[in-house]
Short mmCIF file of C-alpha atoms in Angstrom, two decimals:
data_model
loop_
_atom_site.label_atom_id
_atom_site.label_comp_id
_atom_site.label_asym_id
_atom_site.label_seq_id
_atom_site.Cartn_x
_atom_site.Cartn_y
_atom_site.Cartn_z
CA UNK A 1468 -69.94 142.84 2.00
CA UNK A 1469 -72.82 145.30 1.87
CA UNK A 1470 -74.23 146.62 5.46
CA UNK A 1471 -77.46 148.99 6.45
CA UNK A 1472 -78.31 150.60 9.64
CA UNK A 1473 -81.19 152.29 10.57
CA UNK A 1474 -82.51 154.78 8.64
CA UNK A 1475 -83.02 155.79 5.17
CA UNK A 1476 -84.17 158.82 2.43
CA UNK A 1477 -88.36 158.56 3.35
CA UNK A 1478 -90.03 157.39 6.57
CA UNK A 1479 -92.99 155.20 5.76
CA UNK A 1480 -93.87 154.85 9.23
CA UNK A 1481 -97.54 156.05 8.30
CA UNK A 1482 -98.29 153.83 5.45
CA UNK A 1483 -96.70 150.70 6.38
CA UNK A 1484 -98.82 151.74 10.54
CA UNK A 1485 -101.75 150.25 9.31
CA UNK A 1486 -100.77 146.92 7.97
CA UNK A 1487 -99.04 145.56 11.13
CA UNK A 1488 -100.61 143.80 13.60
CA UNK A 1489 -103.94 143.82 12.16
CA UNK A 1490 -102.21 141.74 9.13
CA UNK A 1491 -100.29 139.80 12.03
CA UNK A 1492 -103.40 138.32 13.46
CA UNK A 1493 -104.73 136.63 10.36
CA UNK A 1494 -101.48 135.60 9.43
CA UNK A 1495 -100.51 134.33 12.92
CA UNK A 1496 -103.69 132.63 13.25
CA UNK A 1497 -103.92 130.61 10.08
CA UNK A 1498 -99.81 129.65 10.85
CA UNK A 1499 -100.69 128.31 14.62
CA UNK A 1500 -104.01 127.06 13.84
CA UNK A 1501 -105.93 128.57 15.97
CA UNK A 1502 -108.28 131.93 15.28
CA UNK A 1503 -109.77 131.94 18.89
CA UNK A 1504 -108.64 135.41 20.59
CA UNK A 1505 -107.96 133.46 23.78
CA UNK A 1506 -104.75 131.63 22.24
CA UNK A 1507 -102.41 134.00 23.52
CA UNK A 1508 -103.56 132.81 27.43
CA UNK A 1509 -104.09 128.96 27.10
CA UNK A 1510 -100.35 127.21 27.50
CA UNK A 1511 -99.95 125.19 24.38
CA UNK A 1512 -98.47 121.57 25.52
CA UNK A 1513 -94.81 121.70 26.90
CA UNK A 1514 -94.36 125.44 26.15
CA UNK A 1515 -94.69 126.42 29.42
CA UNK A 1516 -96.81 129.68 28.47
CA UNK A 1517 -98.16 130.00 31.75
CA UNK A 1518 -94.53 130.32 33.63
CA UNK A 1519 -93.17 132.51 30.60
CA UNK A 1520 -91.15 135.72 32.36
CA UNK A 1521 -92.61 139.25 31.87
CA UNK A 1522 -90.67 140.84 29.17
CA UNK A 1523 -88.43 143.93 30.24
CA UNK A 1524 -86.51 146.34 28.20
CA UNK A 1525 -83.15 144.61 26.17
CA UNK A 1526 -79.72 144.37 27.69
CA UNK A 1527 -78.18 145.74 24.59
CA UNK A 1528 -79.47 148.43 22.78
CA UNK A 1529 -77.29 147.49 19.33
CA UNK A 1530 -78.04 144.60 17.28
CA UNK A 1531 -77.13 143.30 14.42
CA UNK A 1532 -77.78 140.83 11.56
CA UNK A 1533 -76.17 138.56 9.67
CA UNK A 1534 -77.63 137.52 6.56
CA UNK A 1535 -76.26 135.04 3.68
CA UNK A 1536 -78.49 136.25 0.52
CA UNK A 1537 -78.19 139.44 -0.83
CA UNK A 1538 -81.75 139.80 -2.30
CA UNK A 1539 -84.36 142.24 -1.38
CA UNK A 1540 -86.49 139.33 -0.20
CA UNK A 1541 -84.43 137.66 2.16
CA UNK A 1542 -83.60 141.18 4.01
CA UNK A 1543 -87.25 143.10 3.36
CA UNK A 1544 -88.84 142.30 7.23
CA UNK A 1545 -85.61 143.56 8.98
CA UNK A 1546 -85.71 146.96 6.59
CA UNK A 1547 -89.34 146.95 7.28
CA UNK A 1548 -88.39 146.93 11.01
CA UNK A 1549 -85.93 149.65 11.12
CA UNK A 1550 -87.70 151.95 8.94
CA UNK A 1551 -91.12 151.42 10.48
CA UNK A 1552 -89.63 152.15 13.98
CA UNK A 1553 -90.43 148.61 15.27
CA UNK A 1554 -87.12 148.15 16.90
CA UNK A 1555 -86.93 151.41 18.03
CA UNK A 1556 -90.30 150.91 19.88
CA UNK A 1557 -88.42 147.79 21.42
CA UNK A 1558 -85.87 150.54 22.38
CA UNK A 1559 -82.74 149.43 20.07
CA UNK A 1560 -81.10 152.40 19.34
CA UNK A 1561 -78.55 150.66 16.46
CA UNK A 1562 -79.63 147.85 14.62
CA UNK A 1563 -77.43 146.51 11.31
CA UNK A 1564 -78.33 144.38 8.53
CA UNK A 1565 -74.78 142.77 6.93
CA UNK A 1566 -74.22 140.60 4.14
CA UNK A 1567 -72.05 137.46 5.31
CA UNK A 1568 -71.82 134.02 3.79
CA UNK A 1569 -70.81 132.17 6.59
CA UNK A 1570 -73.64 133.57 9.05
CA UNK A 1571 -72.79 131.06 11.64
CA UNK A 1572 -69.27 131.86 11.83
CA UNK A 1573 -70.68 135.62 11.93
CA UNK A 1574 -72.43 135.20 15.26
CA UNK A 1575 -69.69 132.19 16.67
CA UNK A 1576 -67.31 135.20 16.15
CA UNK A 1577 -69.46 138.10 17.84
CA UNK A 1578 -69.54 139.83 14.47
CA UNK A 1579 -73.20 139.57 14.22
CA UNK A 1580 -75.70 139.49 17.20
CA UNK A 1581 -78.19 137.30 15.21
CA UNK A 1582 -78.06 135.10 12.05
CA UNK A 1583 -79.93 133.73 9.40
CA UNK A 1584 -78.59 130.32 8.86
CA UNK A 1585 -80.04 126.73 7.12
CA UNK A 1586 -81.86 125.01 9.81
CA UNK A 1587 -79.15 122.00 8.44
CA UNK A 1588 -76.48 123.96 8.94
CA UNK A 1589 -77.66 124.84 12.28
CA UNK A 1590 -78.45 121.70 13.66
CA UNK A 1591 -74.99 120.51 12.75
CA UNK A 1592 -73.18 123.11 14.04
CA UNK A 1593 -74.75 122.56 17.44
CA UNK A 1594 -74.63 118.81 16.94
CA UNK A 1595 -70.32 119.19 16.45
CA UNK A 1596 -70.54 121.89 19.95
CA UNK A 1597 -70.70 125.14 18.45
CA UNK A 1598 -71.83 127.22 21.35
CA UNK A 1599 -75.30 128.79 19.18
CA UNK A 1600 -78.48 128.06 19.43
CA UNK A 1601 -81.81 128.47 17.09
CA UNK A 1602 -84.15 130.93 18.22
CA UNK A 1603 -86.80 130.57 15.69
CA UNK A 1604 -87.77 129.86 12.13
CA UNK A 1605 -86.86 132.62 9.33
CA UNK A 1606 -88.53 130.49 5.93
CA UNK A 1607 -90.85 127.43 7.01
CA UNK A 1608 -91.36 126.24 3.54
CA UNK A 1609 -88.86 126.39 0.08
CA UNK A 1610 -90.03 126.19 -3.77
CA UNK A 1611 -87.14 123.88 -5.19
CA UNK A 1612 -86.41 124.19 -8.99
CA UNK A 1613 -84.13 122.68 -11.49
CA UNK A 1614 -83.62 124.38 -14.45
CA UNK A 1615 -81.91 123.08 -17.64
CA UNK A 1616 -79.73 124.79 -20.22
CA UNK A 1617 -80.84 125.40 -23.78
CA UNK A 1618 -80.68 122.77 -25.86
CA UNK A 1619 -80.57 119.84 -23.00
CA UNK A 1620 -83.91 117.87 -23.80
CA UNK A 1621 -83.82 114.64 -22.68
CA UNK A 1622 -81.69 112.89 -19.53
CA UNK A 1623 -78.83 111.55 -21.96
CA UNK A 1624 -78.44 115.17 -23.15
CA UNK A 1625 -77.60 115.81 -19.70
CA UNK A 1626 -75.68 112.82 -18.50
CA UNK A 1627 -71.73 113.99 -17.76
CA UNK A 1628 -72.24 117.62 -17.98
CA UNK A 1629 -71.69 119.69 -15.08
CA UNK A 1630 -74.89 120.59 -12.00
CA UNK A 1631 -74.85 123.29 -9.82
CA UNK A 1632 -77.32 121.33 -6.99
CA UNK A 1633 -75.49 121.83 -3.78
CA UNK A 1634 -72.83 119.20 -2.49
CA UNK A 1635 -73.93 115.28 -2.44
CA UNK A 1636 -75.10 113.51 0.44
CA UNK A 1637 -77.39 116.71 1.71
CA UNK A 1638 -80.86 117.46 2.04
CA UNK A 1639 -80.31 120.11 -0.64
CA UNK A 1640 -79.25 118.14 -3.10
CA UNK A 1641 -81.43 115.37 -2.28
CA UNK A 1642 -84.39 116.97 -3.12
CA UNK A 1643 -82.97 118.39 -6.61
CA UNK A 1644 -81.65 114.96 -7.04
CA UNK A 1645 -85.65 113.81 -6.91
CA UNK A 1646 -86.64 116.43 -9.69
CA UNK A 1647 -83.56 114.94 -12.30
CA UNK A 1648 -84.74 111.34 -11.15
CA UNK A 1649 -88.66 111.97 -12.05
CA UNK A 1650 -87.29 113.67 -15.08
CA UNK A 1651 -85.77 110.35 -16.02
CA UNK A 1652 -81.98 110.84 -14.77
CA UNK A 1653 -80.69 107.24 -12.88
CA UNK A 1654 -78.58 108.71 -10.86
CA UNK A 1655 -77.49 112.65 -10.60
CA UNK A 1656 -74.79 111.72 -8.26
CA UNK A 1657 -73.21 109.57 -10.27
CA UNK A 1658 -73.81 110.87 -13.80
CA UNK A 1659 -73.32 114.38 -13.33
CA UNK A 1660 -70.54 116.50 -12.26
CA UNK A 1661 -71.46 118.31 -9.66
CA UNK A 1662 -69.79 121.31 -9.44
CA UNK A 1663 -69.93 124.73 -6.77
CA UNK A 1664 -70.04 128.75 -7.89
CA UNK A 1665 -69.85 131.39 -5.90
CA UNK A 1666 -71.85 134.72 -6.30
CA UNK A 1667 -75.18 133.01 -5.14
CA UNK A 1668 -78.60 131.84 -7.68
CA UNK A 1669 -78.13 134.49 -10.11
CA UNK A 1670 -74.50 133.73 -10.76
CA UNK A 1671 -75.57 130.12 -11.01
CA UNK A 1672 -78.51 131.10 -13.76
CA UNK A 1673 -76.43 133.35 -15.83
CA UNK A 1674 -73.91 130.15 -15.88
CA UNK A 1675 -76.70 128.46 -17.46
CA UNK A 1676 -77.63 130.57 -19.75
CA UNK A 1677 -74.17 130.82 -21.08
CA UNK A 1678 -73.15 127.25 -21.33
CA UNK A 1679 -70.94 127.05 -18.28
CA UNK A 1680 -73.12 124.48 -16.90
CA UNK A 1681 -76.20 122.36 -18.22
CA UNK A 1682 -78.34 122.29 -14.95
CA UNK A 1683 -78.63 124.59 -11.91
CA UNK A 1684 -81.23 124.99 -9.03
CA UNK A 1685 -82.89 128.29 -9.48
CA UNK A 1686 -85.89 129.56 -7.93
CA UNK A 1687 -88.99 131.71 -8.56
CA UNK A 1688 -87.87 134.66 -9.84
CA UNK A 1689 -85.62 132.70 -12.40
CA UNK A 1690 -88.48 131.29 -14.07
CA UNK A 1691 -89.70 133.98 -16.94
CA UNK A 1692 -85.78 135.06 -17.49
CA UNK A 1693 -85.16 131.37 -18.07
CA UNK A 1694 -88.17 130.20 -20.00
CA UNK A 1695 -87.55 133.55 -22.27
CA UNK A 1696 -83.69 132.55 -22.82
CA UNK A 1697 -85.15 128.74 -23.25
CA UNK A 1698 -84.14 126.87 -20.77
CA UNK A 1699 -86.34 124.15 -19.40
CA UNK A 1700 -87.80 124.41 -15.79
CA UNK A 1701 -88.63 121.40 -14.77
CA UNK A 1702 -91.41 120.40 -12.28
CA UNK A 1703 -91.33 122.28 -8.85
CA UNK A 1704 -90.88 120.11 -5.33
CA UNK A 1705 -93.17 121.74 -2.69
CA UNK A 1706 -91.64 120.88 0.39
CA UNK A 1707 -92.91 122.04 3.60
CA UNK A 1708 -89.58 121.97 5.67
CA UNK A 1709 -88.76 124.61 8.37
CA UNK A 1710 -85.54 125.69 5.96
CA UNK A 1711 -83.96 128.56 7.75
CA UNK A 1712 -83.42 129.69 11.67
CA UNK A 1713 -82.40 132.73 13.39
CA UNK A 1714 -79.39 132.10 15.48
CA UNK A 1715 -77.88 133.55 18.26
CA UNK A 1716 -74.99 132.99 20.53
CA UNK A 1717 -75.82 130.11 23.58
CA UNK A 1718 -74.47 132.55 26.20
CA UNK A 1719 -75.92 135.71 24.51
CA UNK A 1720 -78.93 134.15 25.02
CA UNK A 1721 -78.69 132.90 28.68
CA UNK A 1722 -77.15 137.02 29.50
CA UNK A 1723 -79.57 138.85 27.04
CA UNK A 1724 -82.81 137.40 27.22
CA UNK A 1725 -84.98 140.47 27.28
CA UNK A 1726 -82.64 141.41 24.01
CA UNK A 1727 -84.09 138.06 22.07
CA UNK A 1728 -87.48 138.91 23.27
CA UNK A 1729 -88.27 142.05 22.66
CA UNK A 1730 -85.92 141.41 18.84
CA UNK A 1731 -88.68 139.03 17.84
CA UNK A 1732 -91.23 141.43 19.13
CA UNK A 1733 -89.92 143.97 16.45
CA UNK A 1734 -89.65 141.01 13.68
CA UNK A 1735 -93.28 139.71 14.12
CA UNK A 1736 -94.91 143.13 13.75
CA UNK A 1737 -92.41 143.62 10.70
CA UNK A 1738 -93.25 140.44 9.36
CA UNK A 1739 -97.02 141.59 9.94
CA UNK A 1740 -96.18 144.32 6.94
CA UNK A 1741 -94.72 141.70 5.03
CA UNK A 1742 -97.58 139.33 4.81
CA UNK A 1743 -100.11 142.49 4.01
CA UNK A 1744 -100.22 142.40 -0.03
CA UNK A 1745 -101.27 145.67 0.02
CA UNK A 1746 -98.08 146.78 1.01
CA UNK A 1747 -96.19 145.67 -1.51
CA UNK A 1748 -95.40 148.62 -3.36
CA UNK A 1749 -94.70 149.75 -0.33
CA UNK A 1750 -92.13 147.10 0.63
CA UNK A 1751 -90.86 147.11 -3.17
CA UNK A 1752 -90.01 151.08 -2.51
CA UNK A 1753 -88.75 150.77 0.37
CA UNK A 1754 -85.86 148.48 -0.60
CA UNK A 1755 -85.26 150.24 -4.25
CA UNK A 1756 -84.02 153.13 -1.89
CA UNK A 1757 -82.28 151.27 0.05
CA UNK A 1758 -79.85 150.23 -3.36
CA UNK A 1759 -81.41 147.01 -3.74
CA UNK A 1760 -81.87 145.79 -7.26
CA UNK A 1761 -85.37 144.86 -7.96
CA UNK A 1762 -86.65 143.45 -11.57
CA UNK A 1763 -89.55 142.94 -12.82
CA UNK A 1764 -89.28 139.03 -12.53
CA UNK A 1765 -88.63 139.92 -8.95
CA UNK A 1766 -91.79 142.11 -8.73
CA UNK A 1767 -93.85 139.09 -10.18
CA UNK A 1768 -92.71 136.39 -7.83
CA UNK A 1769 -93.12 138.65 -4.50
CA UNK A 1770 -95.97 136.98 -3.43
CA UNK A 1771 -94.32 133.68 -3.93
CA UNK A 1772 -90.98 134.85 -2.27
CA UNK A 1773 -93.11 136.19 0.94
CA UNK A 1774 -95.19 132.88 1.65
CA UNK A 1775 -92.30 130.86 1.89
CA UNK A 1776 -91.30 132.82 5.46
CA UNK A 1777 -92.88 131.67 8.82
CA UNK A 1778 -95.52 134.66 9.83
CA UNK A 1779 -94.97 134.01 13.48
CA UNK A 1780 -91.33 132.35 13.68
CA UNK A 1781 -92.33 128.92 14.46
CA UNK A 1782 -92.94 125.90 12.47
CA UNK A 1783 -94.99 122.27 13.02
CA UNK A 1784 -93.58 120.11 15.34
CA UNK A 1785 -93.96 117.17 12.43
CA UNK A 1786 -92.61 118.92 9.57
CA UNK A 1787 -89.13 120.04 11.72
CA UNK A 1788 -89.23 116.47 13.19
CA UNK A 1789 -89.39 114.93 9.32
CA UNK A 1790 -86.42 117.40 8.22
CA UNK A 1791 -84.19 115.84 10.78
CA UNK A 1792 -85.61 112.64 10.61
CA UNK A 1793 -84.07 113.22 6.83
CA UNK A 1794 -80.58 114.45 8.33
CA UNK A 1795 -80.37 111.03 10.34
CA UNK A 1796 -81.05 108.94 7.56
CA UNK A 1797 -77.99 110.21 6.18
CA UNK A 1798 -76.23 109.82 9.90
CA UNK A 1799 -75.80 113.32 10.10
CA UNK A 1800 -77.09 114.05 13.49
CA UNK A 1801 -77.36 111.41 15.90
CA UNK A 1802 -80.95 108.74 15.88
CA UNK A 1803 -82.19 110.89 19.27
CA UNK A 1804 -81.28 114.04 17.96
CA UNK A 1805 -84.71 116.43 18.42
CA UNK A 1806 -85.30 119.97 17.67
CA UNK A 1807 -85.02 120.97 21.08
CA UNK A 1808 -81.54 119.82 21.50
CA UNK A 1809 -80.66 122.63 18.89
CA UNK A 1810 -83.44 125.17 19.86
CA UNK A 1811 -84.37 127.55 22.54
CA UNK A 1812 -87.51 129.24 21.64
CA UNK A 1813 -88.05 130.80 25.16
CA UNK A 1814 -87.60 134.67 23.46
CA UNK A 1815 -89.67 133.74 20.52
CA UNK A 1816 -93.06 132.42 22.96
CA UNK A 1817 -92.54 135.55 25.13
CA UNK A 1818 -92.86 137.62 21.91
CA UNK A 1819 -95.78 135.65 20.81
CA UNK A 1820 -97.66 135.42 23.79
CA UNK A 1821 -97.14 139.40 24.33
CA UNK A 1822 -98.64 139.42 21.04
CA UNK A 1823 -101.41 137.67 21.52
CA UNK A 1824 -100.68 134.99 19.49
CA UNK A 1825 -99.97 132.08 21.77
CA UNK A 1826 -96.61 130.53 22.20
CA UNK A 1827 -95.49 127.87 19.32
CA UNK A 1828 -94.24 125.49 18.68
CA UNK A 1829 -93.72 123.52 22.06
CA UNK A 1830 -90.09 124.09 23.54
CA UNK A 1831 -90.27 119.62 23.06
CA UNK A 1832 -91.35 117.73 20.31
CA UNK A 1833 -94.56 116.44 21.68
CA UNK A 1834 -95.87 115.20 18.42
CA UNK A 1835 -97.37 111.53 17.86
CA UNK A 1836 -95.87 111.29 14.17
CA UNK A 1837 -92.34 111.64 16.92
CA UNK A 1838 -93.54 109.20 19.57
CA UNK A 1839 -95.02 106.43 17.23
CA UNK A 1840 -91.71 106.83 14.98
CA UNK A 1841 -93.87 107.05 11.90
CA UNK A 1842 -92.10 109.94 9.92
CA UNK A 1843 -90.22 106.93 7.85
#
């Protein structure tokens, strides 16, 4: 388990100054859709801007976060928080980044104040009674890629070898599943043995590479280490899914709103930083002195690895409502399960609106592809 506070060998308060909320605004703009200046006023539907609380200083002064991937990417805006004095402006004194795998258990157990979990997992969780909610979206949209060993060329090459593809029966898997099948594969399930590794996508790659397994899901940053070692990356899935929350406690929440609020408040300017190319050296600096590990395939992929987060924490009402429609197909969450049985989003719109951004999405799904059950 690896953990950070705040703090670190150079303050890079003044370079990273100007790329926050002047980056924010384009980014939050083109996210909500909406450019108008006036957004931040105008209650979107069922949000109840105009009845949103004023925002007063937090509860708790110490935070922390629990976060399942170790990779500079996946922890960069909450580095870019503490070291740009974002949550200190909120007036956090102590804020923690920690490495968990089980983030939800993390934040059940009080060992974490926030998480970053699968929106999947999340729902679930909630859906079985677990006493958390989601707060807000962490990555909106996810690159999926399956990558094949040396020497597999064709779908009989493949068939009864061992898959690292997440377990059967999940949206995870389903979607990999989809690549093998347009590959020419029947049926993955059934002709593969699908097998689990622990030590996260670079374990799972080096596997690959030295014949433990035949296929894995990799992602972006695999792609030039496995195309040099030749392995075969197959053809990406795009898929615009809201992929990842931030969670937090149900009864945190209800005792510590101002605590939720003003945490987002520090996460959308850091995110602000994040979205502002320009930075990236920056950024890419920042977490090489903070010991993280960052290669040259990383370096390439950064744009790629930053686009796939949410700008402003929300997501569309019809791609969240098509992700669980997904989940019930598989009768994992009941047929009138909706987002906001999961959700509460009431921090996240009172960070947005202080922004000026306008409060999204809707705390109900208010969406016609919802109403007119067209989402298949």
């Amino acid at each position: 388990m690896n953990e950070w506070r705040r703090g670190g060998p150079v303050s890079r308060r003044q370079l990273f100054a100007a790329g926050g909320l002047s980056a924010m605004g384009v980014a939050l703009a083109g996210c909500t859709g909406s450019g108008d200046d006036s957004g931040g006023d105008a209650p979107a539907p069922g949000a109840g801007a105009g009845t949103l609380k004023e925002m007063g200083p937090p509860e708790t002064t110490s935070i922390t976060f629990a976060i399942g991937n170790p990779n500079y990417a996946s922890q960069a805006p909450f580095f870019i928080g503490m070291e740009n004095g974002y949550y200190e402006e909120r007036g956090f004194t102590d804020v923690e980044v920690r490495n968990l795998e089980e983030t939800i258990q993390a934040v059940l157990s009080r060992g974490a104040t926030f998480g970053i979990a699968d929106t999947d997992e999340a729902a679930l969780a909630v859906k079985d009674g677990a006493a958390i909610r989601a707060i807000g979206c962490g990555r909106d949209r996810e690159t999926v890629l399956m990558a094949l060993a040396p020497g597999i060329k064709n779908p009989s090459d493949l068939a009864g070898k061992k898959a690292i593809m997440f377990t059967p029966g999940t949206r995870n898997f389903n979607v990999r599943a989809e690549i093998l099948r347009a590959w020419g594969l029947r049926d993955p399930a059934e002709q593969l043995e699908i097998v689990e590794l622990s030590g996260a996508s670079d374990a799972w790659v080096q596997a690959l590479l030295s014949g433990q397994v035949a296929a894995t899901t990799a992602f972006q940053r695999h792609i030039a280490q496995l195309r040099r070692e030749g392995a075969t990356v197959l053809p990406a899935r795009i898929v615009n899914v809201p992929q990842e929350v931030m969670i937090a406690r149900q009864d945190f929440i209800e005792q510590n709103p101002n605590t939720v609020a003003n945490m987002w408040m520090a996460h959308l300017q850091s995110m602000g930083v994040y979205f502002d190319f320009s930075k990236m050296n920056d950024v890419l600096d920042l977490m090489r002195e903070n010991d993280f590990e960052i290669t040259d395939d990383f370096v390439e992929g950064h744009a790629s690895q930053v686009e796939e987060w949410s700008p402003n924490g929300g997501f569309r009402m019809a791609e969240m409502a098509a992700f669980l429609q997904e989940m019930k197909s598989e009768d994992l969450i009941p047929a009138d399960f909706k987002y906001q049985d999961f959700m509460d989003l009431t921090g996240l719109h009172q960070a947005q609106q202080a922004l000026g951004i306008g409060p999204w999405p809707p705390n109900e799904d208010v969406g016609v592809m919802t109403k007119y059950e067209l989402l298949g």
